[in-house]
Short mmCIF file of C-alpha atoms in Angstrom, two decimals:
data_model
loop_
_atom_site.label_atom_id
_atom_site.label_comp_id
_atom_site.label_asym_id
_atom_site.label_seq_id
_atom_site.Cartn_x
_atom_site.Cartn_y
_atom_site.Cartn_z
CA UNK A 1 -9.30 34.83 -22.51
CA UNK A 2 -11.80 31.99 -23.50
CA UNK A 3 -15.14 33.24 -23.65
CA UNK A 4 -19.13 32.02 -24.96
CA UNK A 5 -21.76 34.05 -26.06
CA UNK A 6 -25.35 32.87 -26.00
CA UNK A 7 -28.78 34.73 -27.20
CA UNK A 8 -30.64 37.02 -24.66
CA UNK A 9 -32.87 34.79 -23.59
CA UNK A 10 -35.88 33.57 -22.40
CA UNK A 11 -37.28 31.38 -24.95
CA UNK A 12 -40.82 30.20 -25.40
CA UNK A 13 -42.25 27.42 -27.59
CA UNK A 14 -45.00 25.54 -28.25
CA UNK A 15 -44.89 21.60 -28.47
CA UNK A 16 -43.27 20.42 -31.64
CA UNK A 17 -42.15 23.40 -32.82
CA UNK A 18 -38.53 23.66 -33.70
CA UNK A 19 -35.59 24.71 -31.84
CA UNK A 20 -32.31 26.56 -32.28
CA UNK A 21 -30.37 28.10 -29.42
CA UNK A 22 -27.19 29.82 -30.63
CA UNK A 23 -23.82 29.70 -29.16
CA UNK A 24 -20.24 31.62 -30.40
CA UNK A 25 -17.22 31.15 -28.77
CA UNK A 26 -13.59 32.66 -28.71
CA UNK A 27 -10.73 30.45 -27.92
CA UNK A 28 -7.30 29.97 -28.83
CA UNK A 29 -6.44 26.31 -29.65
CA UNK A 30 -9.19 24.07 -30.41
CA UNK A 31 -11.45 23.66 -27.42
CA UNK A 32 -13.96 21.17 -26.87
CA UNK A 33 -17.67 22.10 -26.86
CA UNK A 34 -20.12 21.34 -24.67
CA UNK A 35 -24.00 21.82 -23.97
CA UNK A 36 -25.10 21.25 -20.36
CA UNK A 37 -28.64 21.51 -19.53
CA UNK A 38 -29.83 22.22 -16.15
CA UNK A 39 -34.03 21.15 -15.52
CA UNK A 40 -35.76 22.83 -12.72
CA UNK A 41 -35.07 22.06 -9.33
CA UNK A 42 -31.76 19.89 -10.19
CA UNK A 43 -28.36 20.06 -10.60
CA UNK A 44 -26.41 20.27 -14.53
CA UNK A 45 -26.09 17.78 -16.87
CA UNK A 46 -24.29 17.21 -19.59
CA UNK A 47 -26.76 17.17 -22.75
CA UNK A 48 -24.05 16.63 -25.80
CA UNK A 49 -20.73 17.41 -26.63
CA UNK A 50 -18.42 18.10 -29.53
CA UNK A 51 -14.06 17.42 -29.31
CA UNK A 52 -13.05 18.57 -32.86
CA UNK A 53 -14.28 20.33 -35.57
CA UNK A 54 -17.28 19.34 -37.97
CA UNK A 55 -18.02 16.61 -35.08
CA UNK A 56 -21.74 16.61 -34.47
CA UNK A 57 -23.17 15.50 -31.16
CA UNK A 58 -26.34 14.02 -30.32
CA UNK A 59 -28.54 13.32 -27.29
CA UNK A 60 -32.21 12.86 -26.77
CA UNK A 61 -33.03 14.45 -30.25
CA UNK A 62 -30.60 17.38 -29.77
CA UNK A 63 -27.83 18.17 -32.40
CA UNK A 64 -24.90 20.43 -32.23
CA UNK A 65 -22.57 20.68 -35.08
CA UNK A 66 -18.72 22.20 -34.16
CA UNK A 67 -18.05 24.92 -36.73
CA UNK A 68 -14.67 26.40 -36.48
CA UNK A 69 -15.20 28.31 -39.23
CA UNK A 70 -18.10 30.39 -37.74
CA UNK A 71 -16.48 29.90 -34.09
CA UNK A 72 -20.19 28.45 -33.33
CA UNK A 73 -21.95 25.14 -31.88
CA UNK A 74 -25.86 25.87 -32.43
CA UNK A 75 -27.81 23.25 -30.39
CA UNK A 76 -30.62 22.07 -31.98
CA UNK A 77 -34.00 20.25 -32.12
CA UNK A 78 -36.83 19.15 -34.78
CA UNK A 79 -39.64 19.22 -32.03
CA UNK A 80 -39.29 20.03 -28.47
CA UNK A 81 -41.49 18.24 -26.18
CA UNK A 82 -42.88 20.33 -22.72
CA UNK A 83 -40.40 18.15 -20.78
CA UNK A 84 -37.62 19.83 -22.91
CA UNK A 85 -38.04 23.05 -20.56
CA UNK A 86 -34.97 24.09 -18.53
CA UNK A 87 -31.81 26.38 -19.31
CA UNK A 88 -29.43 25.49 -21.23
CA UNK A 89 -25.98 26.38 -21.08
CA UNK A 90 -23.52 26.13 -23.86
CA UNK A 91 -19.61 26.16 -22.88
CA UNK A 92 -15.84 25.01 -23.75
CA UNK A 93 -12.87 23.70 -22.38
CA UNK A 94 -9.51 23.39 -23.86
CA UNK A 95 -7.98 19.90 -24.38
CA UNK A 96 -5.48 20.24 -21.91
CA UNK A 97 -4.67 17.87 -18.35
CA UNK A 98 -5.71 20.81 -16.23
CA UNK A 99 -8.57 22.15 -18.65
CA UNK A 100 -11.30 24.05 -17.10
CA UNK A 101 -15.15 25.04 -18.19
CA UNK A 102 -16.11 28.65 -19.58
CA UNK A 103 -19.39 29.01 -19.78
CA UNK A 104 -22.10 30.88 -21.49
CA UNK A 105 -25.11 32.86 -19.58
CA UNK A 106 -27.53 30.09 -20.23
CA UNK A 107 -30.98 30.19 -21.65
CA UNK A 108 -34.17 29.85 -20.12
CA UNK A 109 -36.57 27.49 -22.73
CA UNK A 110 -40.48 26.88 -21.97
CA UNK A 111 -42.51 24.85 -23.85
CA UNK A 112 -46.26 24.76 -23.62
CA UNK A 113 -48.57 22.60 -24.37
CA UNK B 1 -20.95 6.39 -11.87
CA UNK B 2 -19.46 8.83 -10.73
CA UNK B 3 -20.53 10.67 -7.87
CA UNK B 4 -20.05 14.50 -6.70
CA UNK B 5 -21.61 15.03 -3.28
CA UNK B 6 -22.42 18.48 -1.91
CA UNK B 7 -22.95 18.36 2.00
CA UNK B 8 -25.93 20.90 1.50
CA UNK B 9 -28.49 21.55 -0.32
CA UNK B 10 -29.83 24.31 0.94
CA UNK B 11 -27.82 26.49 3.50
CA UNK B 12 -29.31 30.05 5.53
CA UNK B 13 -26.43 31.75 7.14
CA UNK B 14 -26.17 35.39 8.60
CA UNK B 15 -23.99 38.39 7.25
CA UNK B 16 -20.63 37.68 8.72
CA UNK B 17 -20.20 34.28 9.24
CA UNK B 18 -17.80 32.12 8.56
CA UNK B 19 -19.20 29.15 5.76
CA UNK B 20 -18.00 26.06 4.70
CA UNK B 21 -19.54 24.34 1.67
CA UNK B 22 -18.23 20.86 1.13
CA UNK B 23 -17.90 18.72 -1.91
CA UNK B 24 -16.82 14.82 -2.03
CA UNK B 25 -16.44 12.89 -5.08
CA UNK B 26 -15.67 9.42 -5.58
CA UNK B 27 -13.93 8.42 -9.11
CA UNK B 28 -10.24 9.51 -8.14
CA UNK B 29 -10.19 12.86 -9.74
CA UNK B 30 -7.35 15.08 -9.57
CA UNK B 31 -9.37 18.39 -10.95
CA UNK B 32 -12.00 19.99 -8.52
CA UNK B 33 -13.39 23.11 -9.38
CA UNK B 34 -15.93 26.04 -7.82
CA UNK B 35 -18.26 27.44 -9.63
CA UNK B 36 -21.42 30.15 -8.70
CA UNK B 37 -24.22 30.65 -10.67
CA UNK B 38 -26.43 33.42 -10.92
CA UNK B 39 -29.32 34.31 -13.36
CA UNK B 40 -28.23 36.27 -16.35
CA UNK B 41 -24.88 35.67 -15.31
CA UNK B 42 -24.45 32.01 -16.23
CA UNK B 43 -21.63 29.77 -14.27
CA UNK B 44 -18.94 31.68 -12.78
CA UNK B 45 -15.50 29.80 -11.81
CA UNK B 46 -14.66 31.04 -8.31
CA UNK B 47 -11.27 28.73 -7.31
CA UNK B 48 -10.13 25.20 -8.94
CA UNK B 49 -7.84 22.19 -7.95
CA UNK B 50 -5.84 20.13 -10.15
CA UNK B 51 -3.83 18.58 -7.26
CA UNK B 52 -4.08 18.05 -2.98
CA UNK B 53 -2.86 21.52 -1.52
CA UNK B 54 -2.78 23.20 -4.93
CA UNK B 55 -5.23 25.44 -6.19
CA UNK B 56 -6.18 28.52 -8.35
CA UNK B 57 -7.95 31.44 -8.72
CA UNK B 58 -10.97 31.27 -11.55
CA UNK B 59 -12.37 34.31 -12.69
CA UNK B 60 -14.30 36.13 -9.13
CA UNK B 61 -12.29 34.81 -6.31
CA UNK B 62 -12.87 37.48 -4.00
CA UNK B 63 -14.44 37.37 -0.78
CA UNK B 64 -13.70 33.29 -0.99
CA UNK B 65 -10.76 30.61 -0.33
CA UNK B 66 -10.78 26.73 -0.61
CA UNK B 67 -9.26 24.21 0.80
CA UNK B 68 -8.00 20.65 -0.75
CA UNK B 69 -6.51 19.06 2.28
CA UNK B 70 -7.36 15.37 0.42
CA UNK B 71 -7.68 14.57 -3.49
CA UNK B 72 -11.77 13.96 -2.61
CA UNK B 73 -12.90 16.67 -0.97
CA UNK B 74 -12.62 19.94 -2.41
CA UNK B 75 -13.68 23.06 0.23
CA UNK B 76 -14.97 26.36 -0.55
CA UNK B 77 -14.94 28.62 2.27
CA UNK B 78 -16.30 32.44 2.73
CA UNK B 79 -14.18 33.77 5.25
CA UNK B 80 -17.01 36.56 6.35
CA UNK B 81 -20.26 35.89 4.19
CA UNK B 82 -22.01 38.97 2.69
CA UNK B 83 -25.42 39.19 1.06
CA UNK B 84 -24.22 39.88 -2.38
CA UNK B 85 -22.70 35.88 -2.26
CA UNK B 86 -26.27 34.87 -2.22
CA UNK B 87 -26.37 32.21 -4.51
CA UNK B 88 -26.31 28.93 -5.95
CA UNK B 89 -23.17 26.93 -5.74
CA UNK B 90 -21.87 24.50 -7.85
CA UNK B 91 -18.82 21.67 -7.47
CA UNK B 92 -17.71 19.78 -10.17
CA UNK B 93 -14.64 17.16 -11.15
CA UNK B 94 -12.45 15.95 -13.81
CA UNK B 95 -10.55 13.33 -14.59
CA UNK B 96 -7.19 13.83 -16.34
CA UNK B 97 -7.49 10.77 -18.31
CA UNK B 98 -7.25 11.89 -22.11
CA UNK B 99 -9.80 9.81 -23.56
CA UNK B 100 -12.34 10.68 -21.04
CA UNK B 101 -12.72 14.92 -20.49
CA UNK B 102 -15.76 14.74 -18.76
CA UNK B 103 -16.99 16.73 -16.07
CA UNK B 104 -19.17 15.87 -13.29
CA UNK B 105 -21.81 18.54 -11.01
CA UNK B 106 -23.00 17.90 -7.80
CA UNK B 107 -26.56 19.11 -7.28
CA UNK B 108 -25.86 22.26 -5.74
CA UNK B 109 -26.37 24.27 -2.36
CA UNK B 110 -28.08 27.47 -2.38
CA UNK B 111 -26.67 29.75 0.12
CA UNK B 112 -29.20 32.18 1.05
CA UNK B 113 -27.26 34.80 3.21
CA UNK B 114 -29.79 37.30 5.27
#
């Protein structure tokens, strides 16, 4: 079945430093890849998202580049800001009607000041 | 925008009860879906809907049923609530329009059962 692998986690950064959070997947078709983000206290929210290969989305200074050759969307950032802390949580769904969400374990990110 | 409503945000309930958690949304979607999450473990799809009265079993249904009486309101029920379904909840919806995949959360209840 589908599945998503993300990094053993937690992360820790200081302010402006840069960020890379690494994400496989395994999937038959071509799914469409997501990173949800989840800050504390609330509920998850859709940070980018990625429908075909070599797309790149982009939110709030966050990148993700679909690479079906690696089986990998890596979500990125040039400098993370303390506000940036929360988990993330990479994941895909096929294309289909009646698709559904697999996710990944998620990863806890602090920043300090 | 849309909207996914979960009746509770926080819920205490004792070992053997009988729980309801409700979700409502508001955009028309046919696709509901269940989802728990636990630390380390990620998000966890428990029972989805892609139509009224049909449904399907995600990936840890046991110890839980739902109920999708109307194309809002999507139901998951523990029939006899156990400690080890201590968690967070999460609903979500979809629509099935094709140029439009999205996915919506509610907030969440966290079911505390003691």
């Amino acid at each position: 079945g589908d599945s998503v692998t993300q990094r053993e986690g937690p992360v820790t950064l200081s302010e402006e430093a840069f960020l890379t959070i690494n994400c496989t997947y395994t999937a038959t078709g071509y799914p469409s890849l997501f990173w949800y983000v989840q800050y504390p206290g609330e509920g998850l929210q859709l940070l980018l998202k990625a429908t075909k290969a070599d797309d790149k989305g982009s939110n709030k200074g966050f990148e993700a580049t679909y690479r079906k050759e690696t089986t990998s969307f890596h979500l990125e950032k040039g400098s993370v800001q303390v506000s940036d802390s929360a988990v993330y949580f990479c994941a895909l769904s096929d294309t289909g009607a009646n698709s559904k969400l697999t996710f990944g374990k998620g990863i806890t990110l602090s920043v300090r000041p | 925008d849309v909207k996914v409503t979960q009746s509770s945000r926080y819920l205490v309930k004792r070992t053997g009860e009988k729980v309801f958690l409700e979700c409502v949304q508001d955009m028309d979607h046919e696709n509901m879906f269940w989802y728990r999450q636990d630390p380390g473990l990620g998000l966890r799809l428990i029972y989805f809907s892609y139509d009224v009265k049909m449904k399907e079993k995600g990936d840890i249904p046991e110890g839980y049923s739902v109920s999708r009486e109307k194309k809002e309101r999507f139901s998951l029920i523990l029939e006899s609530a156990s400690t080890n379904q201590t968690s967070m909840y999460l609903c979500a919806s979809k629509g099935t329009d094709p140029l439009n995949y999205g996915y919506t959360f509610g907030s969440g209840t966290r079911l505390t059962v003691v």
